[in-house]
Coordinates of C-alpha atoms in Angstrom, one line a residue:
M323 CA 12.3 -81.5 -69.1
I324 CA 9.9 -80.4 -66.3
G325 CA 10.9 -83.3 -64.2
L326 CA 14.5 -83.0 -64.3
L327 CA 14.4 -79.5 -62.8
P328 CA 13.8 -80.5 -59.4
L329 CA 16.0 -83.2 -59.7
M330 CA 18.7 -81.2 -60.6
L331 CA 17.8 -78.6 -58.0
E332 CA 18.2 -81.6 -55.3
R333 CA 21.8 -82.1 -56.5
V334 CA 22.7 -78.4 -56.2
G335 CA 21.4 -78.4 -53.2
L336 CA 23.7 -81.2 -51.8
L337 CA 26.9 -79.5 -53.3
L338 CA 25.8 -76.2 -51.6
M339 CA 25.6 -78.0 -48.1
V340 CA 28.8 -79.7 -48.6
A341 CA 30.1 -76.1 -49.5
I342 CA 28.6 -74.2 -46.4
L343 CA 30.1 -77.0 -44.3
L344 CA 33.5 -76.6 -45.7
S345 CA 33.1 -72.7 -45.3
R346 CA 32.9 -73.2 -41.4
L347 CA 36.5 -74.8 -41.9
K348 CA 39.2 -72.2 -41.0
S349 CA 41.4 -74.3 -43.3
F350 CA 39.0 -74.0 -46.3
R351 CA 38.9 -70.4 -45.7
S352 CA 42.2 -69.7 -45.3
I353 CA 42.6 -71.5 -48.6
V354 CA 40.3 -69.7 -50.3
Y355 CA 41.7 -65.9 -48.6
H356 CA 45.4 -67.2 -49.6
E357 CA 44.8 -68.5 -53.1
H358 CA 47.8 -66.9 -54.5
G359 CA 50.6 -69.5 -53.5
Y360 CA 51.0 -72.9 -55.0
T361 CA 50.2 -75.0 -52.2
E362 CA 46.9 -72.9 -51.7
K363 CA 46.1 -73.7 -55.7
I364 CA 46.9 -77.3 -55.5
S365 CA 44.5 -77.5 -52.3
L366 CA 42.0 -75.7 -54.8
I367 CA 42.5 -77.8 -57.6
L368 CA 41.7 -80.9 -55.3
I369 CA 38.7 -79.2 -53.6
F370 CA 37.0 -78.0 -56.6
G371 CA 38.1 -81.3 -58.7
A372 CA 36.4 -83.3 -55.7
F373 CA 33.3 -81.1 -56.3
G374 CA 33.4 -82.3 -60.1
V375 CA 33.7 -86.1 -59.3
L376 CA 30.8 -85.7 -56.6
S377 CA 28.7 -83.8 -59.3
N378 CA 29.5 -86.6 -61.7
Y379 CA 28.7 -89.4 -59.2
T380 CA 25.5 -87.7 -57.8
G381 CA 24.1 -86.5 -61.7
V382 CA 20.7 -87.6 -63.1
Q383 CA 20.9 -90.4 -65.5
I384 CA 19.1 -89.8 -68.8
R385 CA 18.8 -93.0 -70.9
G386 CA 18.1 -93.6 -74.6
G387 CA 14.8 -91.9 -75.6
G388 CA 15.0 -89.2 -72.7
S389 CA 13.7 -91.4 -69.8
I390 CA 15.2 -90.2 -66.5
S391 CA 17.0 -93.0 -64.2
S392 CA 16.1 -92.9 -60.2
A393 CA 19.4 -94.1 -59.2
A394 CA 20.7 -91.6 -56.6
W395 CA 24.7 -92.5 -57.4
Q396 CA 25.8 -92.9 -61.1
A397 CA 29.2 -95.2 -61.1
W398 CA 28.7 -96.3 -65.1
I399 CA 26.7 -94.9 -67.8
G400 CA 25.5 -97.3 -70.5
P401 CA 26.5 -96.8 -74.3
D402 CA 23.2 -94.7 -75.0
G403 CA 23.3 -92.7 -71.7
A404 CA 24.3 -89.6 -70.5
I405 CA 24.4 -87.4 -67.2
A406 CA 22.7 -84.2 -66.4
N407 CA 24.7 -82.7 -63.5
T408 CA 26.1 -79.5 -62.0
R409 CA 29.8 -80.4 -62.8
I410 CA 30.3 -77.3 -64.5
M411 CA 29.6 -75.2 -61.8
G412 CA 32.5 -76.5 -60.0
V413 CA 34.8 -75.9 -62.8
V414 CA 33.7 -72.1 -63.2
I415 CA 34.2 -71.4 -59.6
G416 CA 37.3 -72.8 -59.5
G417 CA 38.8 -71.4 -62.3
L418 CA 37.5 -68.0 -61.5
L419 CA 38.8 -68.4 -57.6
G420 CA 42.3 -69.8 -58.6
G421 CA 43.2 -68.4 -62.1
P422 CA 44.5 -70.7 -65.4
L423 CA 46.3 -73.5 -63.1
V424 CA 43.4 -74.1 -60.6
G425 CA 40.7 -73.8 -63.9
T426 CA 43.2 -75.8 -65.6
G427 CA 43.3 -78.7 -63.2
V428 CA 39.7 -78.8 -61.7
G429 CA 38.7 -79.2 -65.5
L430 CA 41.0 -82.2 -66.1
I431 CA 40.0 -83.9 -62.8
A432 CA 36.3 -83.4 -63.5
G433 CA 36.5 -83.8 -67.1
L434 CA 38.6 -87.1 -67.3
H435 CA 36.5 -88.5 -64.4
R436 CA 33.3 -88.1 -66.4
F437 CA 35.0 -89.5 -69.4
T438 CA 35.7 -93.0 -67.5
L439 CA 31.8 -92.8 -66.5
G440 CA 31.1 -93.9 -70.1
G441 CA 28.0 -93.2 -72.0
F442 CA 27.7 -91.5 -75.4
T443 CA 28.7 -87.7 -74.5
A444 CA 31.6 -89.1 -72.5
L445 CA 34.1 -87.3 -74.6
S446 CA 32.1 -84.2 -75.6
C447 CA 31.2 -83.4 -71.6
G448 CA 34.8 -84.2 -70.8
L449 CA 36.4 -82.1 -73.4
S450 CA 33.7 -79.2 -72.5
S451 CA 34.8 -79.8 -68.8
I452 CA 38.5 -79.2 -69.7
L453 CA 37.6 -76.2 -72.0
A454 CA 35.6 -74.4 -69.4
G455 CA 38.0 -74.9 -66.8
I456 CA 40.8 -73.1 -69.4
V457 CA 38.5 -70.4 -70.2
T458 CA 37.3 -69.6 -66.8
G459 CA 40.8 -69.6 -65.4
W460 CA 41.9 -67.1 -67.6
I461 CA 38.9 -64.9 -67.5
G462 CA 39.4 -65.3 -63.5
R463 CA 42.6 -63.3 -63.9
R464 CA 40.7 -60.2 -65.1
I465 CA 37.7 -60.7 -62.2
R466 CA 37.7 -59.4 -58.6
V467 CA 35.8 -62.3 -56.8
W468 CA 35.3 -60.2 -53.7
E469 CA 33.5 -57.3 -55.8
N470 CA 29.8 -57.2 -56.2
K471 CA 29.7 -57.3 -59.7
A472 CA 31.5 -60.5 -59.6
L473 CA 28.5 -62.2 -58.5
W474 CA 26.6 -61.4 -61.7
Q475 CA 29.7 -62.1 -63.8
A476 CA 30.1 -65.6 -62.3
V477 CA 26.5 -66.3 -63.2
V478 CA 26.9 -65.2 -66.7
I479 CA 30.3 -67.2 -67.1
G480 CA 28.4 -70.2 -65.8
I481 CA 25.5 -69.8 -68.0
S482 CA 28.1 -69.4 -70.8
M483 CA 29.9 -72.0 -70.0
E484 CA 26.8 -74.6 -69.5
A485 CA 25.5 -73.2 -73.0
A486 CA 28.9 -74.1 -74.4
Q487 CA 28.9 -77.9 -73.5
M488 CA 25.5 -78.3 -74.8
G489 CA 26.9 -76.9 -78.1
I490 CA 29.9 -79.3 -77.8
I491 CA 27.6 -82.3 -77.4
L492 CA 25.8 -81.6 -80.7
L493 CA 29.1 -81.2 -82.3
A494 CA 31.0 -84.1 -81.1
A495 CA 28.4 -86.7 -79.6
R496 CA 27.1 -89.4 -81.8
P497 CA 24.4 -90.4 -82.8
L498 CA 23.6 -86.8 -83.7
E499 CA 19.7 -87.7 -83.1
A500 CA 20.4 -88.9 -79.7
A501 CA 22.9 -85.6 -79.1
V502 CA 19.6 -83.4 -80.1
A503 CA 16.9 -85.3 -78.2
L504 CA 19.2 -85.2 -75.3
V505 CA 20.0 -81.5 -75.3
R506 CA 16.2 -80.8 -75.6
V507 CA 15.7 -82.6 -72.5
I508 CA 18.5 -81.2 -70.3
G509 CA 19.5 -78.0 -71.9
V510 CA 17.6 -75.5 -70.4
P511 CA 17.3 -77.4 -66.8
M512 CA 21.3 -77.6 -66.7
I513 CA 21.6 -74.2 -68.0
V514 CA 19.3 -72.7 -65.3
V515 CA 20.6 -74.8 -62.5
N516 CA 24.1 -74.2 -63.1
G517 CA 23.5 -70.5 -63.3
F518 CA 21.7 -70.7 -59.9
G519 CA 24.1 -73.0 -58.5
T520 CA 27.1 -70.6 -59.5
F521 CA 25.0 -67.7 -57.9
L522 CA 24.9 -69.3 -54.7
F523 CA 28.2 -70.8 -54.6
M524 CA 29.9 -67.1 -55.2
L525 CA 27.5 -65.9 -52.4
I526 CA 29.5 -68.5 -49.9
I527 CA 32.8 -67.6 -51.6
Q528 CA 32.3 -63.7 -51.3
S529 CA 31.1 -64.2 -47.5
I530 CA 34.5 -66.3 -46.8
L531 CA 36.6 -63.3 -48.3
R532 CA 34.5 -60.7 -46.5
E533 CA 34.6 -62.2 -43.2
E534 CA 38.2 -62.9 -43.8
S535 CA 38.8 -59.2 -44.7
R536 CA 36.9 -58.1 -41.4
T537 CA 39.2 -60.4 -39.4
R538 CA 42.2 -58.9 -41.1
A539 CA 40.8 -55.3 -40.3
L540 CA 40.3 -56.1 -36.8
H541 CA 43.7 -57.9 -36.4
T542 CA 45.0 -54.7 -38.2
Q543 CA 43.0 -52.2 -35.6
Q544 CA 44.5 -54.4 -32.6
A545 CA 47.9 -54.4 -33.9
F546 CA 47.6 -50.5 -33.9
S547 CA 45.9 -50.1 -30.4
I548 CA 49.1 -52.6 -29.4
A549 CA 51.4 -50.4 -31.0
D550 CA 49.8 -46.9 -29.5
E551 CA 49.5 -48.5 -26.1
T552 CA 53.1 -49.9 -26.2
L553 CA 54.9 -46.7 -27.6
P554 CA 55.5 -44.8 -24.2
F555 CA 57.0 -48.1 -22.8
F556 CA 59.3 -49.3 -26.2
R557 CA 60.2 -45.6 -26.4
Q558 CA 62.2 -46.4 -23.0
G559 CA 64.4 -48.8 -24.8
L560 CA 64.4 -52.9 -23.7
N561 CA 64.4 -52.7 -19.9
P562 CA 62.8 -54.8 -17.5
E563 CA 60.1 -52.4 -16.2
S564 CA 59.0 -50.9 -20.0
C565 CA 58.9 -54.7 -21.2
R566 CA 56.9 -55.7 -18.6
H567 CA 54.3 -53.3 -18.9
A568 CA 54.4 -53.7 -22.7
A569 CA 54.1 -57.4 -22.2
D570 CA 50.7 -56.7 -20.4
V571 CA 49.3 -54.5 -23.2
I572 CA 50.4 -57.3 -25.8
L573 CA 48.7 -60.2 -23.6
K574 CA 45.5 -58.0 -23.1
W575 CA 44.9 -57.7 -27.1
T576 CA 46.2 -61.0 -28.5
N577 CA 44.8 -64.8 -28.3
A578 CA 48.4 -65.5 -26.7
D579 CA 48.3 -67.2 -23.3
A580 CA 51.7 -65.9 -22.3
I581 CA 54.2 -63.0 -23.5
S582 CA 57.8 -63.0 -23.1
I583 CA 60.2 -60.4 -24.5
T584 CA 64.3 -60.6 -24.2
D585 CA 67.4 -58.4 -25.1
R586 CA 70.5 -60.7 -26.5
H587 CA 71.2 -61.9 -23.3
R588 CA 68.2 -62.4 -20.6
V589 CA 64.6 -62.6 -20.3
L590 CA 63.3 -59.1 -19.5
A591 CA 59.7 -59.8 -18.9
H592 CA 57.3 -62.8 -18.9
V593 CA 53.7 -62.2 -18.1
G594 CA 50.5 -65.0 -18.2
E595 CA 50.8 -68.6 -18.1
G596 CA 53.8 -70.4 -16.7
A597 CA 55.4 -67.2 -15.1
D598 CA 55.8 -69.5 -12.1
H599 CA 58.8 -70.9 -13.9
H600 CA 59.3 -68.7 -17.0
I601 CA 60.8 -65.8 -14.8
A602 CA 62.2 -62.5 -15.6
L603 CA 65.9 -61.6 -15.4
Q604 CA 67.0 -65.0 -16.2
S605 CA 69.2 -66.1 -18.8
I606 CA 67.9 -67.1 -22.0
S607 CA 68.1 -71.0 -22.2
T608 CA 66.0 -72.1 -25.2
R609 CA 67.8 -72.9 -28.2
L610 CA 64.8 -71.5 -30.4
T611 CA 65.4 -68.0 -29.0
R612 CA 69.1 -68.4 -29.5
Q613 CA 68.6 -69.3 -32.9
V614 CA 66.4 -66.4 -33.6
L615 CA 68.8 -64.0 -32.3
E616 CA 71.5 -65.2 -34.3
T617 CA 69.6 -65.5 -37.6
G618 CA 67.3 -62.7 -37.0
T619 CA 64.3 -64.7 -38.7
T620 CA 61.1 -65.9 -37.0
G621 CA 61.1 -68.9 -35.0
E622 CA 58.1 -71.3 -34.2
A623 CA 57.5 -74.2 -32.0
G624 CA 54.6 -76.4 -32.1
S625 CA 55.1 -78.6 -29.2
R626 CA 56.4 -78.7 -25.5
Q627 CA 59.7 -80.3 -26.7
Q628 CA 60.2 -77.7 -29.2
I629 CA 59.9 -74.8 -26.9
Q630 CA 62.5 -77.0 -24.3
C631 CA 60.8 -75.6 -21.2
S632 CA 62.6 -76.6 -18.1
K633 CA 59.4 -77.9 -16.5
P634 CA 58.1 -81.3 -18.1
D635 CA 54.4 -80.7 -17.5
C636 CA 54.3 -77.0 -18.4
V637 CA 51.1 -76.0 -19.9
L638 CA 52.3 -73.8 -22.8
Q639 CA 52.4 -75.9 -25.8
A640 CA 53.5 -73.6 -29.0
A641 CA 55.3 -70.5 -29.3
I642 CA 56.4 -67.9 -32.2
V643 CA 59.4 -66.2 -31.6
L644 CA 60.1 -63.0 -33.4
P645 CA 63.2 -60.7 -33.7
L646 CA 63.4 -57.2 -32.5
K647 CA 65.7 -55.1 -34.6
V648 CA 67.3 -52.0 -34.4
R649 CA 69.1 -50.7 -37.8
E650 CA 69.1 -54.2 -39.0
Q651 CA 70.5 -55.7 -35.9
T652 CA 68.6 -58.3 -33.7
V653 CA 68.5 -56.9 -30.5
G654 CA 66.0 -58.9 -28.7
T655 CA 63.1 -61.0 -29.2
L656 CA 59.1 -61.0 -28.5
K657 CA 58.1 -64.4 -27.8
L658 CA 54.0 -65.3 -27.8
Y659 CA 53.3 -68.6 -26.1
F660 CA 49.9 -70.9 -26.7
K661 CA 48.7 -73.4 -24.6
N662 CA 46.8 -75.2 -27.5
P663 CA 48.8 -75.4 -30.8
R664 CA 46.0 -75.0 -33.2
T665 CA 45.5 -71.3 -31.7
L666 CA 48.5 -70.8 -33.5
D667 CA 46.8 -70.1 -36.9
R668 CA 48.0 -68.4 -40.0
A669 CA 46.0 -65.1 -38.8
E670 CA 48.1 -65.5 -35.3
R671 CA 51.1 -65.8 -37.3
E672 CA 50.8 -62.7 -39.5
M673 CA 49.5 -60.4 -36.6
A674 CA 52.6 -61.7 -34.6
E675 CA 55.0 -60.6 -37.4
G676 CA 53.1 -57.6 -38.0
L677 CA 53.7 -56.7 -34.4
G678 CA 57.1 -57.7 -34.4
K679 CA 58.0 -55.3 -37.3
L680 CA 55.9 -52.4 -35.5
F681 CA 57.9 -52.9 -32.4
S682 CA 61.3 -53.1 -34.1
T683 CA 60.1 -49.6 -35.9
Q684 CA 59.1 -48.2 -32.4
L685 CA 62.4 -49.5 -30.8
E686 CA 64.5 -48.0 -33.7
L687 CA 62.6 -44.1 -33.6
A688 CA 63.4 -44.5 -29.6
E689 CA 67.1 -45.3 -30.6
A690 CA 66.9 -42.4 -33.1
E691 CA 65.3 -40.0 -30.8
R692 CA 68.0 -40.8 -28.0
Q693 CA 70.6 -40.1 -30.7
R694 CA 68.9 -36.9 -31.9
K695 CA 68.8 -35.8 -28.1
L696 CA 72.3 -36.7 -27.7
L697 CA 73.2 -34.7 -30.6
K698 CA 71.2 -31.9 -29.6
D699 CA 73.0 -32.0 -26.2
A700 CA 76.3 -32.0 -27.7
E701 CA 75.6 -28.8 -29.7
I702 CA 74.2 -27.1 -26.9
K703 CA 76.9 -28.0 -24.7
A704 CA 79.6 -26.9 -27.4
L705 CA 77.8 -23.5 -27.6
Q706 CA 77.8 -23.4 -23.9
A707 CA 81.5 -23.6 -23.5
Q708 CA 82.4 -21.2 -26.1
V709 CA 84.4 -18.0 -24.6
H710 CA 84.8 -15.0 -26.6
P711 CA 88.6 -14.5 -27.2
H712 CA 88.3 -11.1 -26.8
F713 CA 86.9 -11.0 -23.4
L714 CA 89.7 -13.7 -22.5
F715 CA 92.5 -11.3 -24.1
N716 CA 91.1 -8.1 -22.2
A717 CA 90.6 -10.2 -18.7
F718 CA 94.2 -11.2 -19.0
N719 CA 95.6 -7.5 -19.9
T720 CA 93.5 -6.2 -16.9
I721 CA 94.8 -8.7 -14.5
S722 CA 98.3 -8.1 -15.9
A723 CA 97.9 -4.4 -15.4
L724 CA 96.7 -4.8 -11.8
C725 CA 99.6 -6.9 -10.9
R726 CA 101.4 -3.8 -10.9
T727 CA 99.2 -1.4 -9.6
D728 CA 96.6 -3.4 -7.3
P729 CA 98.1 -6.9 -6.5
E730 CA 95.1 -7.9 -4.1
Q731 CA 92.7 -6.6 -6.9
A732 CA 94.3 -8.5 -9.3
R733 CA 94.3 -12.0 -7.1
T734 CA 90.4 -11.1 -6.8
L735 CA 89.9 -10.9 -10.4
L736 CA 91.8 -13.8 -10.8
L737 CA 89.7 -16.0 -8.3
Q738 CA 86.5 -14.5 -10.2
L739 CA 88.0 -15.5 -13.6
S740 CA 88.6 -19.1 -12.4
V741 CA 84.8 -18.9 -11.2
F742 CA 83.7 -17.9 -14.8
F743 CA 85.9 -20.7 -16.2
R744 CA 84.6 -23.3 -13.6
S745 CA 81.2 -22.1 -14.5
N746 CA 81.9 -22.5 -18.6
L747 CA 83.1 -26.0 -18.1
Q748 CA 80.4 -27.2 -15.3
G749 CA 77.7 -25.7 -17.8
A750 CA 78.9 -27.5 -20.9
R751 CA 78.1 -30.7 -18.9
Q752 CA 74.8 -30.1 -17.8
I753 CA 71.6 -29.2 -19.2
L754 CA 70.1 -27.5 -16.3
I755 CA 72.1 -26.0 -13.0
P756 CA 70.8 -24.2 -10.0
L757 CA 69.6 -20.6 -10.4
Y758 CA 72.4 -19.4 -7.9
K759 CA 75.0 -21.2 -9.8
E760 CA 74.0 -19.2 -12.9
L761 CA 74.1 -15.9 -10.8
E762 CA 77.5 -16.7 -9.6
H763 CA 78.5 -16.9 -13.6
V764 CA 77.1 -13.4 -13.9
R765 CA 78.9 -11.8 -10.7
A766 CA 82.0 -13.1 -12.0
Y767 CA 81.9 -11.7 -15.6
L768 CA 80.7 -8.6 -14.2
A769 CA 83.4 -8.4 -11.7
I770 CA 86.2 -8.7 -14.5
E771 CA 84.2 -6.1 -16.8
Q772 CA 84.0 -3.6 -14.0
A773 CA 87.7 -3.8 -13.3
R774 CA 88.2 -2.6 -16.9
F775 CA 85.5 0.2 -16.6
P776 CA 85.1 1.1 -13.0
D777 CA 81.8 2.8 -12.1
K778 CA 80.4 2.5 -15.6
Y779 CA 78.3 -0.1 -15.2
A780 CA 75.8 -0.9 -12.3
L781 CA 74.2 -4.2 -11.5
R782 CA 71.2 -4.7 -9.1
M783 CA 70.0 -8.3 -8.6
E784 CA 66.2 -8.7 -7.3
I785 CA 66.0 -12.3 -6.6
D786 CA 63.5 -14.3 -4.5
P787 CA 65.6 -16.5 -2.5
S788 CA 63.4 -19.5 -2.5
L789 CA 64.2 -19.8 -6.4
E790 CA 67.7 -19.9 -5.8
P791 CA 67.9 -23.9 -5.9
V792 CA 66.1 -24.1 -9.1
G793 CA 67.1 -25.6 -12.1
V794 CA 67.8 -23.4 -15.2
P795 CA 69.7 -23.5 -18.3
P796 CA 73.4 -22.7 -18.3
F797 CA 74.4 -19.4 -20.0
T798 CA 71.2 -17.8 -19.7
L799 CA 71.6 -14.7 -18.0
Q800 CA 75.2 -14.0 -18.2
P801 CA 74.8 -14.0 -22.4
L802 CA 71.9 -11.4 -21.6
V803 CA 74.3 -9.2 -19.3
E804 CA 77.3 -9.6 -21.7
N805 CA 75.0 -8.3 -24.4
A806 CA 73.6 -5.5 -22.5
L807 CA 77.6 -4.3 -22.0
R808 CA 78.5 -4.5 -25.3
Y809 CA 75.7 -3.1 -27.3
A810 CA 73.2 -1.5 -25.0
F811 CA 75.3 1.5 -23.8
P812 CA 77.4 4.0 -26.0
A813 CA 81.3 3.7 -25.8
R814 CA 81.1 7.2 -23.8
T815 CA 78.2 6.2 -21.3
P816 CA 78.8 8.6 -18.2
A817 CA 80.0 6.7 -15.1
G818 CA 77.0 5.4 -13.0
S819 CA 74.5 5.9 -15.7
A820 CA 74.1 2.3 -17.0
L821 CA 72.1 -0.1 -15.0
I822 CA 71.3 -3.7 -15.6
V823 CA 68.8 -5.1 -13.5
L824 CA 68.1 -8.9 -12.9
R825 CA 65.0 -10.2 -11.2
A826 CA 63.7 -13.6 -10.7
Y827 CA 60.1 -14.3 -9.1
R828 CA 57.4 -16.9 -8.9
E829 CA 54.3 -16.3 -11.6
D830 CA 51.7 -18.6 -12.3
G831 CA 53.6 -21.6 -11.1
H832 CA 56.3 -20.6 -13.4
M833 CA 59.8 -19.0 -12.6
A834 CA 60.2 -15.4 -14.3
L835 CA 63.7 -14.6 -15.0
V836 CA 64.1 -10.5 -16.2
A837 CA 67.1 -9.0 -17.5
E838 CA 66.5 -5.2 -18.1
D839 CA 68.8 -2.3 -18.9
N840 CA 68.2 1.5 -19.4
G841 CA 70.5 1.4 -22.4
R842 CA 69.5 2.8 -26.3
G843 CA 67.1 -0.2 -27.2
I844 CA 66.6 -2.0 -30.2
E845 CA 65.5 -1.0 -33.6
P846 CA 61.7 -2.1 -34.3
G847 CA 63.0 -3.6 -37.3
L848 CA 65.5 -6.0 -35.6
L849 CA 63.0 -6.4 -32.9
D850 CA 61.0 -9.0 -34.2
A851 CA 63.9 -11.2 -35.7
L852 CA 65.9 -11.3 -32.5
G853 CA 65.5 -14.5 -30.8
S854 CA 64.0 -16.3 -33.6
K855 CA 67.1 -16.3 -36.2
T856 CA 70.4 -14.8 -36.3
V857 CA 70.4 -11.3 -38.0
E858 CA 72.9 -9.0 -40.0
S859 CA 73.8 -5.9 -38.0
A860 CA 76.6 -3.8 -37.6
E861 CA 76.4 -4.1 -33.9
G862 CA 76.1 -8.2 -33.9
T863 CA 74.1 -11.1 -35.2
G864 CA 72.1 -12.1 -32.3
T865 CA 73.5 -15.4 -31.9
A866 CA 73.4 -15.6 -28.1
L867 CA 69.8 -14.6 -27.9
Y868 CA 69.1 -17.3 -30.8
N869 CA 70.9 -19.8 -28.7
I870 CA 69.1 -18.9 -25.5
R871 CA 65.6 -19.1 -27.3
K872 CA 66.8 -22.3 -28.9
R873 CA 67.6 -24.0 -26.0
I874 CA 64.6 -23.1 -23.8
D875 CA 62.4 -24.7 -26.8
E876 CA 64.2 -27.8 -26.8
I877 CA 64.3 -28.4 -23.0
Y878 CA 60.5 -27.0 -22.1
G879 CA 59.0 -27.1 -25.2
A880 CA 55.6 -24.8 -24.9
K881 CA 56.0 -24.7 -21.0
G882 CA 58.9 -22.0 -21.6
S883 CA 58.5 -18.9 -23.2
F884 CA 61.5 -15.9 -24.1
R885 CA 60.2 -12.6 -24.9
I886 CA 62.2 -9.5 -25.9
E887 CA 60.6 -5.8 -25.6
S888 CA 62.4 -2.7 -26.5
V889 CA 61.8 1.2 -27.0
P890 CA 64.3 3.0 -28.5
G891 CA 66.4 5.5 -26.5
E892 CA 64.8 4.0 -23.1
G893 CA 66.2 0.3 -23.0
T894 CA 65.5 -3.5 -23.4
K895 CA 63.8 -6.1 -21.5
V896 CA 64.1 -9.9 -21.9
T897 CA 61.6 -11.7 -20.4
I898 CA 62.1 -15.7 -19.4
R899 CA 59.5 -18.1 -18.0
L900 CA 60.3 -21.6 -17.2
P901 CA 58.7 -24.2 -15.1
I902 CA 59.7 -24.5 -11.9
Q903 CA 61.4 -28.3 -11.4
D904 CA 60.5 -30.3 -8.4
S905 CA 62.4 -30.3 -5.4
Q906 CA 64.1 -33.8 -6.3
G907 CA 65.2 -32.4 -9.5
E908 CA 66.7 -29.2 -8.0
D909 CA 68.5 -31.1 -5.8
R910 CA 70.2 -33.5 -8.2
Y911 CA 71.2 -30.3 -10.3
A912 CA 72.8 -28.6 -7.3
E913 CA 74.6 -31.8 -6.1
S914 CA 75.8 -32.1 -9.5
F915 CA 77.7 -28.8 -9.4
D916 CA 78.7 -28.6 -5.8
R917 CA 80.5 -31.7 -6.7
G918 CA 82.0 -30.1 -9.8

């Protein structure tokens, strides 16, 4: 018994060396990590079945009477002989790793091969191997191989299966005296060595799983880093400039040798190897890319011929082409090229497919954001284009009356009314207009109101001339003046006592717009709500103030502000602070309106 132990350890060492060499192979690591598919399970059956066969051949032969053979390779066992080996170790590991199918398959291969070698324990050893594979396979469904406790669970199972084999030998092998004598010699060494070998083998398997998990975590981190860096570019949609920057980011973070991004008709960007003949802004020429655009599924090329490059000696030998989708419609492709086809392994495929989905999500969010902005712009412009019907009827009535008494003033009011309506229409087409256009709108409105109530209202403007070209949201000051005329002053306000002051000045890099009146003010109970929401009130709902504040928030965000101050009996002051647009933006807004 003592002499058998070192020989068994030597055999275990041989098998573990093979296992360590296999663990360095990327293909074996991939099979172990992705053992859920049938292809992987068949591979595991063949690999661990081979371990069982190798264990049979390299076992230690025990002849009748308990003598140990010195032969290193056991091709045939005599009728009175048996083998002490580590076959059960491979069966147990295979079953725990791959489940019932793998366990049964490995047990059958190892067991049937042991049966063919002969010896008086051939049947019992073959049968015990098959049973061990079935049992460990079912147990393996409940064990998480990557957990620390699985290591000791595997050792216990390995020892138990080897002990069960000893029991089956005693039950099935004949003559019984020879079976008992054999178990006395090989029982303890085989149980100890198989338990120890299972422990070391499980350490190798767990190291593979953990290293693959770390690799996946790294790829996930890379994917998120790529997504984070490319988000500003893909939010701009698919265009040559944004795609070129995005391709640079993808090339930096992946193992690809070149990156291409296309829309449905042309190559938008190509960076990396082959840029001398894979030229951006050319039409799509490869059949693989067109196929991906048509089917919306991932395409792969493993050779230059499959890539169909126009240059015969192109260095790019492999590629994966991923569809970029928006609302389930393929709008373009992402292509990762490789100089060495072997670089395009499972990990690279999975990372590329993940990137394709992330970029599709980014493009879809960009499209949703664009649609949201269009909707908000439409809502804002619809609000801007509204004209209060009472104002329109009153203006027509006033002009109609003046046609008989003061035709010249009626003509002037018609011109002012045309300015008012033109400002409404032009404002509905723009998000920002020059300040001087908004002041024209205010003057046109006030001219019509003053014609209805001569000398009742006075308007004073204190405007910094340098701010007149600066862009402001349309319908910002005119509704404030209209609110003041309608709600700030009583119906019987003495002539000349109602004053409205408009100011525009620079303050800390911003433009401050102030509309102030000396009317009756706002009750404290309503002041906090005005501008933040519409309110229920006998005088009005505060919709105009709410719309102004909402537009400022939408356009400027935290850079703009809207504040209402009021003292009952003294008046109300509305202060708007806006960032000053650059001169290019100002010229664009002014030019747009001058053309209108």
